[in-house]
């Protein structure tokens, strides 16, 4: 039975080469659009993680602050990974080094104008604005703190962008899935209409609905699977062209293609969506 359904499904595809190829290409384009979105999301997430490692909250201290007591208080917060103290003298020395030839300007100032500071590193799981902002507000309230700085704008923007992409991804994925089911359903329906007389004869001689459905379910599933494989190949081709033509090098960021664990579900989802499209079409046709 399985061998018959498979051979008949392949025969259906062979009979309607142009229609099948058109359906496969159309479905693969839809899946490729979603794949592009996944690559974009993956690389933005990598960018977020890479830059997240560079996130530091800089706490400027008032003169005569009990730094040891303050460090102890800050380390009590669950979000804090590490606290590094920089003295006024070390801050001035580093500033002199950055100024280079212009360091003589500092000699005319006299007293060291730079405050001591603490560099507070945040644990990986808390590197987003929803955790960092409350932590900053808590640190500001501690005794001996003059000012607190961190890159709040880009942290907010990148976190918001990632959240927006997740929502968009769910919407886009659902929309494309419905589109794939619709394309497969209509392709199978055209095949059904072309073989209507043959199907009526099969029903007349006692063939079950399951026996009639089998080859068309195989046809739809193979179309979806083939489209999934093609979309992966096209995705890799376009990614390679883009990676070759554009300089992606940003601090703390190495762009990448989808991992194997993310690629395998693409043809499998095509297989399942093609099967669903066939079931939908056959359900309406064989009522």
C-alpha positions as a Python dict, from the first residue, in 0.01 Angstrom:
ca = {
    (1, 'X'): (0, 0, 0),
    (2, 'X'): (277, 244, 94),
    (3, 'X'): (469, 152, -220),
    (4, 'X'): (158, 216, -433),
    (5, 'X'): (88, 555, -272),
    (6, 'X'): (450, 661, -315),
    (7, 'X'): (472, 553, -679),
    (8, 'X'): (137, 715, -762),
    (9, 'X'): (238, 1036, -585),
    (10, 'X'): (559, 1052, -787),
    (11, 'X'): (360, 977, -1103),
    (12, 'X'): (127, 1269, -1023),
    (13, 'X'): (429, 1497, -989),
    (14, 'X'): (572, 1367, -1318),
    (15, 'X'): (241, 1429, -1499),
    (16, 'X'): (223, 1789, -1380),
    (17, 'X'): (588, 1895, -1390),
    (18, 'X'): (528, 2264, -1463),
    (19, 'X'): (253, 2301, -1203),
    (20, 'X'): (459, 2114, -942),
    (21, 'X'): (776, 2314, -1010),
    (22, 'X'): (580, 2640, -990),
    (23, 'X'): (430, 2535, -657),
    (24, 'X'): (768, 2423, -518),
    (25, 'X'): (936, 2748, -621),
    (26, 'X'): (653, 2963, -480),
    (27, 'X'): (655, 2774, -151),
    (28, 'X'): (1036, 2786, -131),
    (29, 'X'): (1029, 3166, -174),
    (30, 'X'): (781, 3191, 115),
    (31, 'X'): (998, 2970, 334),
    (32, 'X'): (1310, 3161, 232),
    (33, 'X'): (1151, 3489, 345),
    (34, 'X'): (1098, 3338, 687),
    (35, 'X'): (1452, 3196, 679),
    (36, 'X'): (1593, 3543, 608),
    (37, 'X'): (1399, 3669, 908),
    (38, 'X'): (1548, 3389, 1122),
    (39, 'X'): (1903, 3476, 1010),
    (40, 'X'): (1840, 3843, 1087),
    (41, 'X'): (1702, 3756, 1431),
    (42, 'X'): (1990, 3515, 1501),
    (43, 'X'): (2256, 3772, 1416),
    (44, 'X'): (2086, 4052, 1608),
    (45, 'X'): (2067, 3819, 1906),
    (46, 'X'): (2439, 3741, 1866),
    (47, 'X'): (2505, 4114, 1845),
    (48, 'X'): (2302, 4167, 2162),
    (49, 'X'): (2493, 3893, 2344),
    (50, 'X'): (2831, 4016, 2216),
    (51, 'X'): (2768, 4374, 2314),
    (52, 'X'): (2600, 4255, 2632),
    (53, 'X'): (2936, 4127, 2751),
    (54, 'X'): (3063, 4483, 2717),
    (55, 'X'): (2779, 4633, 2921),
    (56, 'X'): (2916, 4792, 3235),
    (57, 'X'): (2751, 5020, 3483),
    (58, 'X'): (2999, 5290, 3583),
    (59, 'X'): (2944, 5421, 3935),
    (60, 'X'): (3123, 5750, 4019),
    (61, 'X'): (3199, 5790, 4389),
    (62, 'X'): (3196, 6091, 4616),
    (63, 'X'): (3520, 6178, 4792),
    (64, 'X'): (3584, 5990, 5118),
    (65, 'X'): (3335, 5716, 5029),
    (66, 'X'): (3371, 5381, 5206),
    (67, 'X'): (3444, 5189, 4886),
    (68, 'X'): (3464, 4848, 5055),
    (69, 'X'): (3124, 4891, 5217),
    (70, 'X'): (2973, 5017, 4890),
    (71, 'X'): (3118, 4727, 4690),
    (72, 'X'): (2974, 4486, 4947),
    (73, 'X'): (2628, 4645, 4912),
    (74, 'X'): (2637, 4633, 4530),
    (75, 'X'): (2747, 4269, 4524),
    (76, 'X'): (2434, 4176, 4720),
    (77, 'X'): (2224, 4243, 4408),
    (78, 'X'): (2146, 3923, 4215),
    (79, 'X'): (2218, 4088, 3876),
    (80, 'X'): (2580, 4177, 3963),
    (81, 'X'): (2861, 3955, 3833),
    (82, 'X'): (3169, 4158, 3929),
    (83, 'X'): (3268, 4496, 4073),
    (84, 'X'): (3605, 4653, 3989),
    (85, 'X'): (3735, 4961, 4174),
    (86, 'X'): (3931, 5236, 3996),
    (87, 'X'): (4099, 5492, 4220),
    (88, 'X'): (4127, 5863, 4142),
    (89, 'X'): (4498, 5818, 4072),
    (90, 'X'): (4448, 5526, 3834),
    (91, 'X'): (4168, 5712, 3652),
    (92, 'X'): (4399, 6011, 3603),
    (93, 'X'): (4683, 5789, 3478),
    (94, 'X'): (4453, 5620, 3225),
    (95, 'X'): (4319, 5959, 3114),
    (96, 'X'): (4673, 6087, 3062),
    (97, 'X'): (4748, 5781, 2848),
    (98, 'X'): (4439, 5845, 2633),
    (99, 'X'): (4530, 6212, 2584),
    (100, 'X'): (4874, 6122, 2450),
    (101, 'X'): (5059, 6438, 2346),
    (102, 'X'): (4791, 6658, 2500),
    (103, 'X'): (4846, 6521, 2852),
    (104, 'X'): (5033, 6840, 2954),
    (105, 'X'): (4694, 7011, 2972),
    (106, 'X'): (4625, 6821, 3293),
    (107, 'X'): (4936, 6963, 3460),
    (108, 'X'): (4786, 7312, 3457),
    (109, 'X'): (4477, 7192, 3644),
    (110, 'X'): (4665, 7102, 3959),
    (111, 'X'): (4433, 6891, 4175),
    (112, 'X'): (4306, 6562, 4032),
    (113, 'X'): (3954, 6640, 3897),
    (114, 'X'): (3857, 6279, 3828),
    (115, 'X'): (3647, 6080, 4076),
    (116, 'X'): (3707, 5724, 4186),
    (117, 'X'): (3469, 5479, 4024),
    (118, 'X'): (3331, 5127, 4025),
    (119, 'X'): (3278, 4921, 3707),
    (120, 'X'): (2982, 4690, 3768),
    (121, 'X'): (2949, 4390, 3532),
    (122, 'X'): (2604, 4235, 3488),
    (123, 'X'): (2533, 3860, 3469),
    (124, 'X'): (2441, 3730, 3122),
    (125, 'X'): (2078, 3649, 3205),
    (126, 'X'): (2016, 4006, 3327),
    (127, 'X'): (2165, 4201, 3034),
    (128, 'X'): (1848, 4376, 2923),
    (129, 'X'): (1690, 4710, 3008),
    (130, 'X'): (1415, 4551, 3221),
    (131, 'X'): (1680, 4428, 3470),
    (132, 'X'): (1955, 4689, 3428),
    (133, 'X'): (1735, 4996, 3486),
    (134, 'X'): (1606, 4883, 3830),
    (135, 'X'): (1964, 4787, 3926),
    (136, 'X'): (2089, 5134, 3827),
    (137, 'X'): (1814, 5299, 4032),
    (138, 'X'): (1906, 5083, 4333),
    (139, 'X'): (2276, 5174, 4304),
    (140, 'X'): (2191, 5545, 4275),
    (141, 'X'): (2022, 5530, 4615),
    (142, 'X'): (2332, 5391, 4789),
    (143, 'X'): (2539, 5614, 5016),
    (144, 'X'): (2852, 5759, 4857),
    (145, 'X'): (2732, 5739, 4496),
    (146, 'X'): (2774, 6059, 4294),
    (147, 'X'): (2655, 5948, 3948),
    (148, 'X'): (2573, 5627, 3759),
    (149, 'X'): (2624, 5588, 3384),
    (150, 'X'): (2561, 5309, 3132),
    (151, 'X'): (2466, 5286, 2764),
    (152, 'X'): (2093, 5301, 2837),
    (153, 'X'): (1980, 5418, 2495),
    (154, 'X'): (2126, 5140, 2284),
    (155, 'X'): (2041, 4876, 2547),
    (156, 'X'): (1676, 4989, 2534),
    (157, 'X'): (1672, 5009, 2156),
    (158, 'X'): (1829, 4667, 2099),
    (159, 'X'): (1610, 4497, 2361),
    (160, 'X'): (1297, 4655, 2210),
    (161, 'X'): (1406, 4553, 1861),
    (162, 'X'): (1455, 4190, 1964),
    (163, 'X'): (1114, 4181, 2134),
    (164, 'X'): (955, 4333, 1824),
    (165, 'X'): (1126, 4076, 1601),
    (166, 'X'): (994, 3789, 1814),
    (167, 'X'): (635, 3914, 1777),
    (168, 'X'): (684, 3985, 1406),
    (169, 'X'): (835, 3639, 1360),
    (170, 'X'): (530, 3468, 1510),
    (171, 'X'): (297, 3672, 1292),
    (172, 'X'): (506, 3628, 976),
    (173, 'X'): (554, 3255, 1038),
    (174, 'X'): (179, 3202, 1084),
    (175, 'X'): (99, 3403, 772),
    (176, 'X'): (352, 3217, 557),
    (177, 'X'): (235, 2880, 693),
    (178, 'X'): (-122, 2960, 586),
    (179, 'X'): (11, 3072, 247),
    (180, 'X'): (200, 2743, 200),
    (181, 'X'): (-110, 2540, 294),
    (182, 'X'): (-315, 2748, 48),
    (183, 'X'): (-65, 2700, -239),
    (184, 'X'): (-34, 2324, -179),
    (185, 'X'): (-410, 2287, -145),
    (186, 'X'): (-478, 2461, -475),
    (187, 'X'): (-205, 2268, -656),
    (188, 'X'): (-348, 1936, -537),
    (189, 'X'): (-699, 2053, -623),
    (190, 'X'): (-596, 2117, -984),
    (191, 'X'): (-452, 1764, -1000),
    (192, 'X'): (-776, 1629, -855),
    (193, 'X'): (-985, 1805, -1116),
    (194, 'X'): (-760, 1671, -1392),
    (195, 'X'): (-812, 1315, -1261),
    (196, 'X'): (-1175, 1352, -1157),
    (197, 'X'): (-1307, 1079, -1388),
    (198, 'X'): (-1039, 835, -1272),
    (199, 'X'): (-1125, 907, -908),
    (200, 'X'): (-1498, 856, -974),
    (201, 'X'): (-1424, 516, -1128),
    (202, 'X'): (-1210, 420, -828),
    (203, 'X'): (-1493, 520, -593),
    (204, 'X'): (-1741, 324, -808),
    (205, 'X'): (-1539, 1, -784),
    (206, 'X'): (-1514, 35, -406),
    (207, 'X'): (-1184, 216, -340),
    (208, 'X'): (-1179, 372, 9),
    (209, 'X'): (-1121, 742, 68),
    (210, 'X'): (-791, 657, 236),
    (211, 'X'): (-675, 463, -71),
    (212, 'X'): (-766, 755, -301),
    (213, 'X'): (-612, 1016, -70),
    (214, 'X'): (-277, 840, -30),
    (215, 'X'): (-100, 943, -355),
    (216, 'X'): (-220, 1303, -325),
    (217, 'X'): (-99, 1326, 34),
    (218, 'X'): (240, 1197, -84),
    (219, 'X'): (240, 1453, -364),
    (220, 'X'): (169, 1743, -129),
    (221, 'X'): (421, 1627, 130),
    (222, 'X'): (694, 1586, -133),
    (223, 'X'): (619, 1930, -275),
    (224, 'X'): (653, 2086, 70),
    (225, 'X'): (970, 1892, 150),
    (226, 'X'): (1128, 1978, -187),
    (227, 'X'): (1040, 2344, -137),
    (228, 'X'): (1200, 2334, 210),
    (229, 'X'): (1524, 2187, 75),
    (230, 'X'): (1531, 2443, -210),
    (231, 'X'): (1469, 2731, 33),
    (232, 'X'): (1767, 2620, 248),
    (233, 'X'): (1993, 2612, -61),
    (234, 'X'): (1871, 2956, -173),
    (235, 'X'): (1916, 3094, 177),
    (236, 'X'): (2277, 2975, 189),
    (237, 'X'): (2342, 3116, -160),
    (238, 'X'): (2206, 3461, -74),
    (239, 'X'): (2379, 3462, 265),
    (240, 'X'): (2713, 3377, 101),
    (241, 'X'): (2670, 3660, -151),
    (242, 'X'): (2574, 3907, 123),
    (243, 'X'): (2859, 3796, 351),
    (244, 'X'): (3108, 3834, 65),
    (245, 'X'): (2984, 4175, -44),
    (246, 'X'): (2927, 4343, 293),
    (247, 'X'): (3172, 4406, 574),
    (248, 'X'): (2996, 4263, 878),
    (249, 'X'): (3282, 4321, 1120),
    (250, 'X'): (3153, 4497, 1428),
    (251, 'X'): (3305, 4496, 1777),
    (252, 'X'): (3213, 4174, 1959),
    (253, 'X'): (3009, 4045, 1665),
    (254, 'X'): (3075, 3751, 1432),
    (255, 'X'): (2776, 3693, 1202),
    (256, 'X'): (2667, 3339, 1128),
    (257, 'X'): (2432, 3126, 920),
    (258, 'X'): (2156, 2916, 1076),
    (259, 'X'): (2275, 2617, 1278),
    (260, 'X'): (2189, 2265, 1164),
    (261, 'X'): (1931, 2241, 1444),
    (262, 'X'): (1751, 2542, 1289),
    (263, 'X'): (1792, 2425, 926),
    (264, 'X'): (1650, 2072, 964),
    (265, 'X'): (1302, 2194, 1075),
    (266, 'X'): (1263, 2398, 753),
    (267, 'X'): (1218, 2101, 512),
    (268, 'X'): (1033, 1909, 784),
    (269, 'X'): (788, 2197, 832),
    (270, 'X'): (749, 2210, 452),
    (271, 'X'): (667, 1839, 457),
    (272, 'X'): (402, 1885, 727),
    (273, 'X'): (250, 2197, 572),
    (274, 'X'): (234, 2025, 232),
    (275, 'X'): (60, 1731, 398),
    (276, 'X'): (-189, 1966, 568),
    (277, 'X'): (-258, 2143, 238),
    (278, 'X'): (-329, 1809, 71),
    (279, 'X'): (-554, 1697, 357),
    (280, 'X'): (-748, 2023, 337),
    (281, 'X'): (-792, 1993, -39),
    (282, 'X'): (-884, 1623, -29),
    (283, 'X'): (-1126, 1678, 259),
    (284, 'X'): (-1325, 1926, 52),
    (285, 'X'): (-1304, 1726, -270),
    (286, 'X'): (-1403, 1385, -130),
    (287, 'X'): (-1701, 1500, 78),
}
